[in-house]
PDB file of C-alpha atoms in Angstrom:
ATOM      1  CA  UNK A   1      37.299 -14.340  29.883  1.00  0.00           C
ATOM      2  CA  UNK A   2      35.847 -10.765  29.432  1.00  0.00           C
ATOM      3  CA  UNK A   3      31.939 -10.414  30.803  1.00  0.00           C
ATOM      4  CA  UNK A   4      31.501  -8.606  27.348  1.00  0.00           C
ATOM      5  CA  UNK A   5      31.903 -12.148  25.356  1.00  0.00           C
ATOM      6  CA  UNK A   6      29.322 -14.772  25.530  1.00  0.00           C
ATOM      7  CA  UNK A   7      30.537 -18.110  25.472  1.00  0.00           C
ATOM      8  CA  UNK A   8      27.113 -19.749  24.586  1.00  0.00           C
ATOM      9  CA  UNK A   9      26.635 -22.701  22.195  1.00  0.00           C
ATOM     10  CA  UNK A  10      22.928 -22.235  20.968  1.00  0.00           C
ATOM     11  CA  UNK A  11      21.346 -25.130  18.977  1.00  0.00           C
ATOM     12  CA  UNK A  12      21.025 -22.772  16.041  1.00  0.00           C
ATOM     13  CA  UNK A  13      24.781 -21.174  15.872  1.00  0.00           C
ATOM     14  CA  UNK A  14      25.839 -21.171  12.398  1.00  0.00           C
ATOM     15  CA  UNK A  15      29.368 -18.920  13.271  1.00  0.00           C
ATOM     16  CA  UNK A  16      32.001 -20.555  15.204  1.00  0.00           C
ATOM     17  CA  UNK A  17      34.637 -17.736  14.935  1.00  0.00           C
ATOM     18  CA  UNK A  18      34.667 -14.853  17.650  1.00  0.00           C
ATOM     19  CA  UNK A  19      33.052 -11.763  16.266  1.00  0.00           C
ATOM     20  CA  UNK A  20      32.739  -8.253  17.151  1.00  0.00           C
ATOM     21  CA  UNK A  21      29.213  -7.145  16.671  1.00  0.00           C
ATOM     22  CA  UNK A  22      28.625  -3.337  16.384  1.00  0.00           C
ATOM     23  CA  UNK A  23      25.558  -1.863  16.856  1.00  0.00           C
ATOM     24  CA  UNK A  24      25.439   1.918  16.360  1.00  0.00           C
ATOM     25  CA  UNK A  25      22.570   3.119  18.189  1.00  0.00           C
ATOM     26  CA  UNK A  26      23.343   7.005  18.616  1.00  0.00           C
ATOM     27  CA  UNK A  27      21.217   9.055  16.474  1.00  0.00           C
ATOM     28  CA  UNK A  28      17.991  10.402  18.029  1.00  0.00           C
ATOM     29  CA  UNK A  29      15.787  10.120  14.885  1.00  0.00           C
ATOM     30  CA  UNK A  30      14.153  13.595  14.461  1.00  0.00           C
ATOM     31  CA  UNK A  31      10.928  12.285  13.220  1.00  0.00           C
ATOM     32  CA  UNK A  32      10.653   9.323  16.308  1.00  0.00           C
ATOM     33  CA  UNK A  33      12.353  11.822  18.912  1.00  0.00           C
ATOM     34  CA  UNK A  34       9.045  11.701  20.940  1.00  0.00           C
ATOM     35  CA  UNK A  35       9.044   7.994  21.082  1.00  0.00           C
ATOM     36  CA  UNK A  36      12.520   8.047  22.837  1.00  0.00           C
ATOM     37  CA  UNK A  37      15.590   6.087  21.764  1.00  0.00           C
ATOM     38  CA  UNK A  38      14.917   3.993  18.826  1.00  0.00           C
ATOM     39  CA  UNK A  39      16.640   0.853  19.966  1.00  0.00           C
ATOM     40  CA  UNK A  40      14.091   0.718  23.062  1.00  0.00           C
ATOM     41  CA  UNK A  41      11.023   0.996  21.255  1.00  0.00           C
ATOM     42  CA  UNK A  42       8.637  -1.767  22.222  1.00  0.00           C
ATOM     43  CA  UNK A  43       7.620  -4.471  19.443  1.00  0.00           C
ATOM     44  CA  UNK A  44       5.628  -6.310  22.129  1.00  0.00           C
ATOM     45  CA  UNK A  45       4.821  -5.727  25.779  1.00  0.00           C
ATOM     46  CA  UNK A  46       8.211  -7.828  26.640  1.00  0.00           C
ATOM     47  CA  UNK A  47      10.684  -7.227  23.759  1.00  0.00           C
ATOM     48  CA  UNK A  48      11.922  -3.844  22.276  1.00  0.00           C
ATOM     49  CA  UNK A  49      13.937  -3.557  19.290  1.00  0.00           C
ATOM     50  CA  UNK A  50      17.637  -4.005  20.689  1.00  0.00           C
ATOM     51  CA  UNK A  51      16.367  -7.266  22.934  1.00  0.00           C
ATOM     52  CA  UNK A  52      14.928  -8.768  19.685  1.00  0.00           C
ATOM     53  CA  UNK A  53      18.723  -7.904  17.743  1.00  0.00           C
ATOM     54  CA  UNK A  54      20.595  -9.715  21.057  1.00  0.00           C
ATOM     55  CA  UNK A  55      18.180 -12.461  20.786  1.00  0.00           C
ATOM     56  CA  UNK A  56      18.758 -13.530  17.244  1.00  0.00           C
ATOM     57  CA  UNK A  57      22.402 -12.629  17.720  1.00  0.00           C
ATOM     58  CA  UNK A  58      22.787 -15.452  20.779  1.00  0.00           C
ATOM     59  CA  UNK A  59      21.116 -17.883  18.576  1.00  0.00           C
ATOM     60  CA  UNK A  60      23.365 -17.256  15.461  1.00  0.00           C
ATOM     61  CA  UNK A  61      26.570 -16.571  16.838  1.00  0.00           C
ATOM     62  CA  UNK A  62      28.838 -18.964  19.368  1.00  0.00           C
ATOM     63  CA  UNK A  63      31.761 -16.990  20.459  1.00  0.00           C
ATOM     64  CA  UNK A  64      31.339 -12.985  20.125  1.00  0.00           C
ATOM     65  CA  UNK A  65      31.173  -9.195  21.841  1.00  0.00           C
ATOM     66  CA  UNK A  66      28.527  -6.978  21.440  1.00  0.00           C
ATOM     67  CA  UNK A  67      29.637  -3.162  21.240  1.00  0.00           C
ATOM     68  CA  UNK A  68      26.838  -1.058  21.686  1.00  0.00           C
ATOM     69  CA  UNK A  69      27.226   2.648  20.789  1.00  0.00           C
ATOM     70  CA  UNK A  70      24.803   4.888  22.604  1.00  0.00           C
ATOM     71  CA  UNK A  71      24.195   8.806  22.214  1.00  0.00           C
ATOM     72  CA  UNK A  72      20.737  10.196  22.496  1.00  0.00           C
ATOM     73  CA  UNK A  73      19.284   9.409  25.877  1.00  0.00           C
ATOM     74  CA  UNK A  74      22.580   7.173  26.349  1.00  0.00           C
ATOM     75  CA  UNK A  75      21.922   6.892  30.170  1.00  0.00           C
ATOM     76  CA  UNK A  76      18.541   5.430  29.607  1.00  0.00           C
ATOM     77  CA  UNK A  77      19.730   2.853  26.893  1.00  0.00           C
ATOM     78  CA  UNK A  78      22.796   1.971  28.909  1.00  0.00           C
ATOM     79  CA  UNK A  79      20.480   1.270  32.052  1.00  0.00           C
ATOM     80  CA  UNK A  80      17.848  -0.658  29.952  1.00  0.00           C
ATOM     81  CA  UNK A  81      20.199  -2.921  28.213  1.00  0.00           C
ATOM     82  CA  UNK A  82      22.009  -6.475  29.546  1.00  0.00           C
ATOM     83  CA  UNK A  83      25.310  -5.976  31.509  1.00  0.00           C
ATOM     84  CA  UNK A  84      27.282  -8.195  29.580  1.00  0.00           C
ATOM     85  CA  UNK A  85      27.738  -6.122  26.566  1.00  0.00           C
ATOM     86  CA  UNK A  86      30.098  -3.267  26.133  1.00  0.00           C
ATOM     87  CA  UNK A  87      28.442   0.240  25.979  1.00  0.00           C
ATOM     88  CA  UNK A  88      29.933   3.178  24.869  1.00  0.00           C
ATOM     89  CA  UNK A  89      28.729   6.777  24.418  1.00  0.00           C
ATOM     90  CA  UNK A  90      28.987   9.057  21.194  1.00  0.00           C
ATOM     91  CA  UNK A  91      28.960  12.291  23.087  1.00  0.00           C
ATOM     92  CA  UNK A  92      28.866  14.183  20.138  1.00  0.00           C
ATOM     93  CA  UNK A  93      25.721  12.411  18.135  1.00  0.00           C
ATOM     94  CA  UNK A  94      23.936  15.504  17.674  1.00  0.00           C
ATOM     95  CA  UNK A  95      26.640  16.747  15.338  1.00  0.00           C
ATOM     96  CA  UNK A  96      28.445  13.702  13.645  1.00  0.00           C
ATOM     97  CA  UNK A  97      26.921  10.617  12.088  1.00  0.00           C
ATOM     98  CA  UNK A  98      26.771   7.030  12.095  1.00  0.00           C
ATOM     99  CA  UNK A  99      30.766   6.692  10.693  1.00  0.00           C
ATOM    100  CA  UNK A 100      31.691   8.341  14.042  1.00  0.00           C
ATOM    101  CA  UNK A 101      29.937   5.649  16.098  1.00  0.00           C
ATOM    102  CA  UNK A 102      31.152   3.046  13.920  1.00  0.00           C
ATOM    103  CA  UNK A 103      34.721   4.264  14.613  1.00  0.00           C
ATOM    104  CA  UNK A 104      34.216   4.322  18.245  1.00  0.00           C
ATOM    105  CA  UNK A 105      32.712   0.792  17.946  1.00  0.00           C
ATOM    106  CA  UNK A 106      36.086  -0.641  15.858  1.00  0.00           C
ATOM    107  CA  UNK A 107      38.145   0.998  18.855  1.00  0.00           C
ATOM    108  CA  UNK A 108      36.812  -1.237  21.637  1.00  0.00           C
ATOM    109  CA  UNK A 109      36.798  -4.211  19.291  1.00  0.00           C
ATOM    110  CA  UNK A 110      39.042  -7.226  20.014  1.00  0.00           C
ATOM    111  CA  UNK A 111      38.395  -9.180  16.846  1.00  0.00           C
ATOM    112  CA  UNK A 112      39.539  -8.715  13.272  1.00  0.00           C
ATOM    113  CA  UNK A 113      35.788  -9.842  12.243  1.00  0.00           C
ATOM    114  CA  UNK A 114      33.279  -7.251  12.490  1.00  0.00           C
ATOM    115  CA  UNK A 115      29.552  -7.162  11.751  1.00  0.00           C
ATOM    116  CA  UNK A 116      27.535  -3.775  12.145  1.00  0.00           C
ATOM    117  CA  UNK A 117      23.835  -3.900  12.700  1.00  0.00           C
ATOM    118  CA  UNK A 118      22.062  -0.648  12.767  1.00  0.00           C
ATOM    119  CA  UNK A 119      20.434   0.180  16.215  1.00  0.00           C
ATOM    120  CA  UNK A 120      17.167   0.605  14.849  1.00  0.00           C
ATOM    121  CA  UNK A 121      16.814  -2.179  12.852  1.00  0.00           C
ATOM    122  CA  UNK A 122      14.354  -5.020  13.227  1.00  0.00           C
ATOM    123  CA  UNK A 123      14.846  -8.325  11.491  1.00  0.00           C
ATOM    124  CA  UNK A 124      14.032 -12.229  11.931  1.00  0.00           C
ATOM    125  CA  UNK A 125      16.568 -14.854  12.766  1.00  0.00           C
ATOM    126  CA  UNK A 126      16.385 -15.669   8.942  1.00  0.00           C
ATOM    127  CA  UNK A 127      18.489 -12.380   8.619  1.00  0.00           C
ATOM    128  CA  UNK A 128      21.469 -13.807  10.213  1.00  0.00           C
ATOM    129  CA  UNK A 129      21.333 -17.327   9.050  1.00  0.00           C
ATOM    130  CA  UNK A 130      24.399 -16.992   7.166  1.00  0.00           C
ATOM    131  CA  UNK A 131      28.045 -18.045   7.369  1.00  0.00           C
ATOM    132  CA  UNK A 132      30.144 -15.057   7.304  1.00  0.00           C
ATOM    133  CA  UNK A 133      33.294 -16.970   6.019  1.00  0.00           C
ATOM    134  CA  UNK A 134      33.742 -15.749   2.230  1.00  0.00           C
ATOM    135  CA  UNK A 135      35.105 -12.104   3.052  1.00  0.00           C
ATOM    136  CA  UNK A 136      33.420  -8.740   3.417  1.00  0.00           C
ATOM    137  CA  UNK A 137      29.477  -9.070   2.866  1.00  0.00           C
ATOM    138  CA  UNK A 138      26.187  -6.884   2.812  1.00  0.00           C
ATOM    139  CA  UNK A 139      23.277  -8.751   3.610  1.00  0.00           C
ATOM    140  CA  UNK A 140      20.647  -7.659   0.785  1.00  0.00           C
ATOM    141  CA  UNK A 141      16.382  -7.554   1.440  1.00  0.00           C
ATOM    142  CA  UNK A 142      15.147  -9.884  -1.023  1.00  0.00           C
ATOM    143  CA  UNK A 143      11.645  -9.796   0.866  1.00  0.00           C
ATOM    144  CA  UNK A 144      11.177  -6.066   0.117  1.00  0.00           C
ATOM    145  CA  UNK A 145      10.165  -5.540   3.654  1.00  0.00           C
ATOM    146  CA  UNK A 146      12.629  -2.522   3.609  1.00  0.00           C
ATOM    147  CA  UNK A 147      10.773   0.638   2.817  1.00  0.00           C
ATOM    148  CA  UNK A 148      11.580   2.257  -0.816  1.00  0.00           C
ATOM    149  CA  UNK A 149      13.381   5.383   0.663  1.00  0.00           C
ATOM    150  CA  UNK A 150      16.375   3.194   2.024  1.00  0.00           C
ATOM    151  CA  UNK A 151      19.503   2.773   0.180  1.00  0.00           C
ATOM    152  CA  UNK A 152      19.726  -0.100  -2.432  1.00  0.00           C
ATOM    153  CA  UNK A 153      22.876  -1.677  -4.273  1.00  0.00           C
ATOM    154  CA  UNK A 154      23.976  -2.180  -7.782  1.00  0.00           C
ATOM    155  CA  UNK A 155      25.445  -5.816  -8.244  1.00  0.00           C
ATOM    156  CA  UNK A 156      27.413  -7.451 -10.561  1.00  0.00           C
ATOM    157  CA  UNK A 157      28.547 -11.137 -10.472  1.00  0.00           C
ATOM    158  CA  UNK A 158      27.530 -11.178  -6.934  1.00  0.00           C
ATOM    159  CA  UNK A 159      29.439  -8.136  -6.069  1.00  0.00           C
ATOM    160  CA  UNK A 160      28.266  -4.920  -4.795  1.00  0.00           C
ATOM    161  CA  UNK A 161      29.104  -2.280  -7.101  1.00  0.00           C
ATOM    162  CA  UNK A 162      27.802   0.859  -5.412  1.00  0.00           C
ATOM    163  CA  UNK A 163      25.179   1.592  -2.448  1.00  0.00           C
ATOM    164  CA  UNK A 164      22.799   4.765  -3.111  1.00  0.00           C
ATOM    165  CA  UNK A 165      19.277   5.782  -2.650  1.00  0.00           C
ATOM    166  CA  UNK A 166      16.836   4.843  -5.322  1.00  0.00           C
ATOM    167  CA  UNK A 167      18.343   1.742  -6.466  1.00  0.00           C
ATOM    168  CA  UNK A 168      16.808  -1.567  -6.139  1.00  0.00           C
ATOM    169  CA  UNK A 169      18.516  -4.440  -3.964  1.00  0.00           C
ATOM    170  CA  UNK A 170      18.090  -2.686  -0.827  1.00  0.00           C
ATOM    171  CA  UNK A 171      20.998  -2.890   1.647  1.00  0.00           C
ATOM    172  CA  UNK A 172      19.642  -4.332   4.989  1.00  0.00           C
ATOM    173  CA  UNK A 173      22.127  -2.317   6.647  1.00  0.00           C
ATOM    174  CA  UNK A 174      23.829  -5.346   8.358  1.00  0.00           C
ATOM    175  CA  UNK A 175      27.708  -5.355   6.895  1.00  0.00           C
ATOM    176  CA  UNK A 176      30.276  -7.973   7.292  1.00  0.00           C
ATOM    177  CA  UNK A 177      33.777  -6.658   7.396  1.00  0.00           C
ATOM    178  CA  UNK A 178      36.925  -8.375   7.529  1.00  0.00           C
ATOM    179  CA  UNK A 179      40.740  -8.235   6.137  1.00  0.00           C
ATOM    180  CA  UNK A 180      41.251  -5.188   3.364  1.00  0.00           C
ATOM    181  CA  UNK A 181      37.940  -3.818   3.831  1.00  0.00           C
ATOM    182  CA  UNK A 182      37.861  -3.658   7.858  1.00  0.00           C
ATOM    183  CA  UNK A 183      41.401  -1.842   7.252  1.00  0.00           C
ATOM    184  CA  UNK A 184      39.740   0.668   5.046  1.00  0.00           C
ATOM    185  CA  UNK A 185      36.956   1.044   7.412  1.00  0.00           C
ATOM    186  CA  UNK A 186      39.127   1.702  10.308  1.00  0.00           C
ATOM    187  CA  UNK A 187      41.029   4.418   8.243  1.00  0.00           C
ATOM    188  CA  UNK A 188      37.545   5.986   7.131  1.00  0.00           C
ATOM    189  CA  UNK A 189      35.878   6.202  10.434  1.00  0.00           C
ATOM    190  CA  UNK A 190      38.834   7.119  12.287  1.00  0.00           C
ATOM    191  CA  UNK A 191      39.503  10.092  10.018  1.00  0.00           C
ATOM    192  CA  UNK A 192      37.898  12.846  12.017  1.00  0.00           C
ATOM    193  CA  UNK A 193      37.063  14.482   8.351  1.00  0.00           C
ATOM    194  CA  UNK A 194      34.394  11.477   7.978  1.00  0.00           C
ATOM    195  CA  UNK A 195      32.838  12.245  11.241  1.00  0.00           C
ATOM    196  CA  UNK A 196      29.280  13.253   9.516  1.00  0.00           C
ATOM    197  CA  UNK A 197      29.553  10.376   7.011  1.00  0.00           C
ATOM    198  CA  UNK A 198      26.393   8.084   6.478  1.00  0.00           C
ATOM    199  CA  UNK A 199      27.705   4.528   6.897  1.00  0.00           C
ATOM    200  CA  UNK A 200      26.918   3.702   3.088  1.00  0.00           C
ATOM    201  CA  UNK A 201      29.485   6.516   2.049  1.00  0.00           C
ATOM    202  CA  UNK A 202      32.153   4.559   3.602  1.00  0.00           C
ATOM    203  CA  UNK A 203      31.157   1.617   2.055  1.00  0.00           C
ATOM    204  CA  UNK A 204      31.398   3.141  -1.405  1.00  0.00           C
ATOM    205  CA  UNK A 205      34.834   4.680  -0.349  1.00  0.00           C
ATOM    206  CA  UNK A 206      35.976   1.257   0.243  1.00  0.00           C
ATOM    207  CA  UNK A 207      34.667   0.121  -2.989  1.00  0.00           C
ATOM    208  CA  UNK A 208      36.070   2.744  -4.836  1.00  0.00           C
ATOM    209  CA  UNK A 209      39.700   2.045  -3.282  1.00  0.00           C
ATOM    210  CA  UNK A 210      39.330  -1.558  -4.452  1.00  0.00           C
ATOM    211  CA  UNK A 211      37.305  -3.337  -1.647  1.00  0.00           C
ATOM    212  CA  UNK A 212      34.830  -5.930  -2.335  1.00  0.00           C
ATOM    213  CA  UNK A 213      31.640  -6.999  -0.708  1.00  0.00           C
ATOM    214  CA  UNK A 214      29.819 -10.095  -1.386  1.00  0.00           C
ATOM    215  CA  UNK A 215      26.024  -9.496  -1.890  1.00  0.00           C
ATOM    216  CA  UNK A 216      24.091 -12.127   0.313  1.00  0.00           C
ATOM    217  CA  UNK A 217      20.234 -13.011   0.010  1.00  0.00           C
ATOM    218  CA  UNK A 218      19.274 -14.831   3.183  1.00  0.00           C
ATOM    219  CA  UNK A 219      16.388 -17.092   2.720  1.00  0.00           C
ATOM    220  CA  UNK A 220      13.328 -15.837   4.358  1.00  0.00           C
ATOM    221  CA  UNK A 221      14.678 -12.602   5.396  1.00  0.00           C
ATOM    222  CA  UNK A 222      12.894  -9.878   6.884  1.00  0.00           C
ATOM    223  CA  UNK A 223      13.898  -6.771   7.772  1.00  0.00           C
ATOM    224  CA  UNK A 224      12.957  -2.811   8.271  1.00  0.00           C
ATOM    225  CA  UNK A 225      14.289   0.008  10.062  1.00  0.00           C
ATOM    226  CA  UNK A 226      12.226   2.469  12.069  1.00  0.00           C
ATOM    227  CA  UNK A 227      12.331   5.722  10.652  1.00  0.00           C
ATOM    228  CA  UNK A 228       8.787   7.045  11.217  1.00  0.00           C
ATOM    229  CA  UNK A 229       6.033   5.944  13.478  1.00  0.00           C
ATOM    230  CA  UNK A 230       4.426   4.178  10.487  1.00  0.00           C
ATOM    231  CA  UNK A 231       7.520   1.810  10.460  1.00  0.00           C
ATOM    232  CA  UNK A 232       6.494   0.338  13.993  1.00  0.00           C
ATOM    233  CA  UNK A 233       3.727  -1.795  12.846  1.00  0.00           C
ATOM    234  CA  UNK A 234       5.783  -3.292   9.906  1.00  0.00           C
ATOM    235  CA  UNK A 235       8.735  -3.892  12.729  1.00  0.00           C
ATOM    236  CA  UNK A 236       6.165  -5.668  14.741  1.00  0.00           C
ATOM    237  CA  UNK A 237       4.755  -7.861  11.965  1.00  0.00           C
ATOM    238  CA  UNK A 238       8.397  -8.972  11.412  1.00  0.00           C
ATOM    239  CA  UNK A 239       8.902 -10.468  14.738  1.00  0.00           C
TER     240      UNK A 239
END
């Protein structure tokens, strides 16, 4: 078995298939550049953003591989993250966007069940207290801990219609792809013309092409991404 695949059976595991968990963490975040790579920002003396993510992942998944796509301060991020995950560099992070990082991660993935978690995201264990067994889905922040400037969703009959700014039902930047939606994601992210797309733009393209994403509201979820220094205290309160 690859050393990039953990084979742990934690007590609280709710997902027993094998998953490829892609963490795009290449961007520098111009407003946070002085803090270094956002995935390494300290939430407490002994815990940073990526460690918090990996800790929760290990609780909620039994068989999985983690694919971390780095860019800004790539060598430092690779050096300061665990050796039992796959680490790949998006060397063109400065002139591309998250779609390229996701595409790089997809090329390394060995399963057909893909969970994407953005690399600057801080969340509690309840955010992943979900059984990903009902098709592709988006995790929605029902706690309103995501800040108002993040993208939201319109939802009809439990399925997402579109993902855009200035909408309610904030998307938590956690998305699960399987079946047709996963194949469409590969087509979009592997197309060089789409390298500068945001993730939500790829999701909208999939929906426009007939893909479906179930909206999931985990009970007790708390989640926020770190865009500015003001988000750090919010993130610290989540853990």
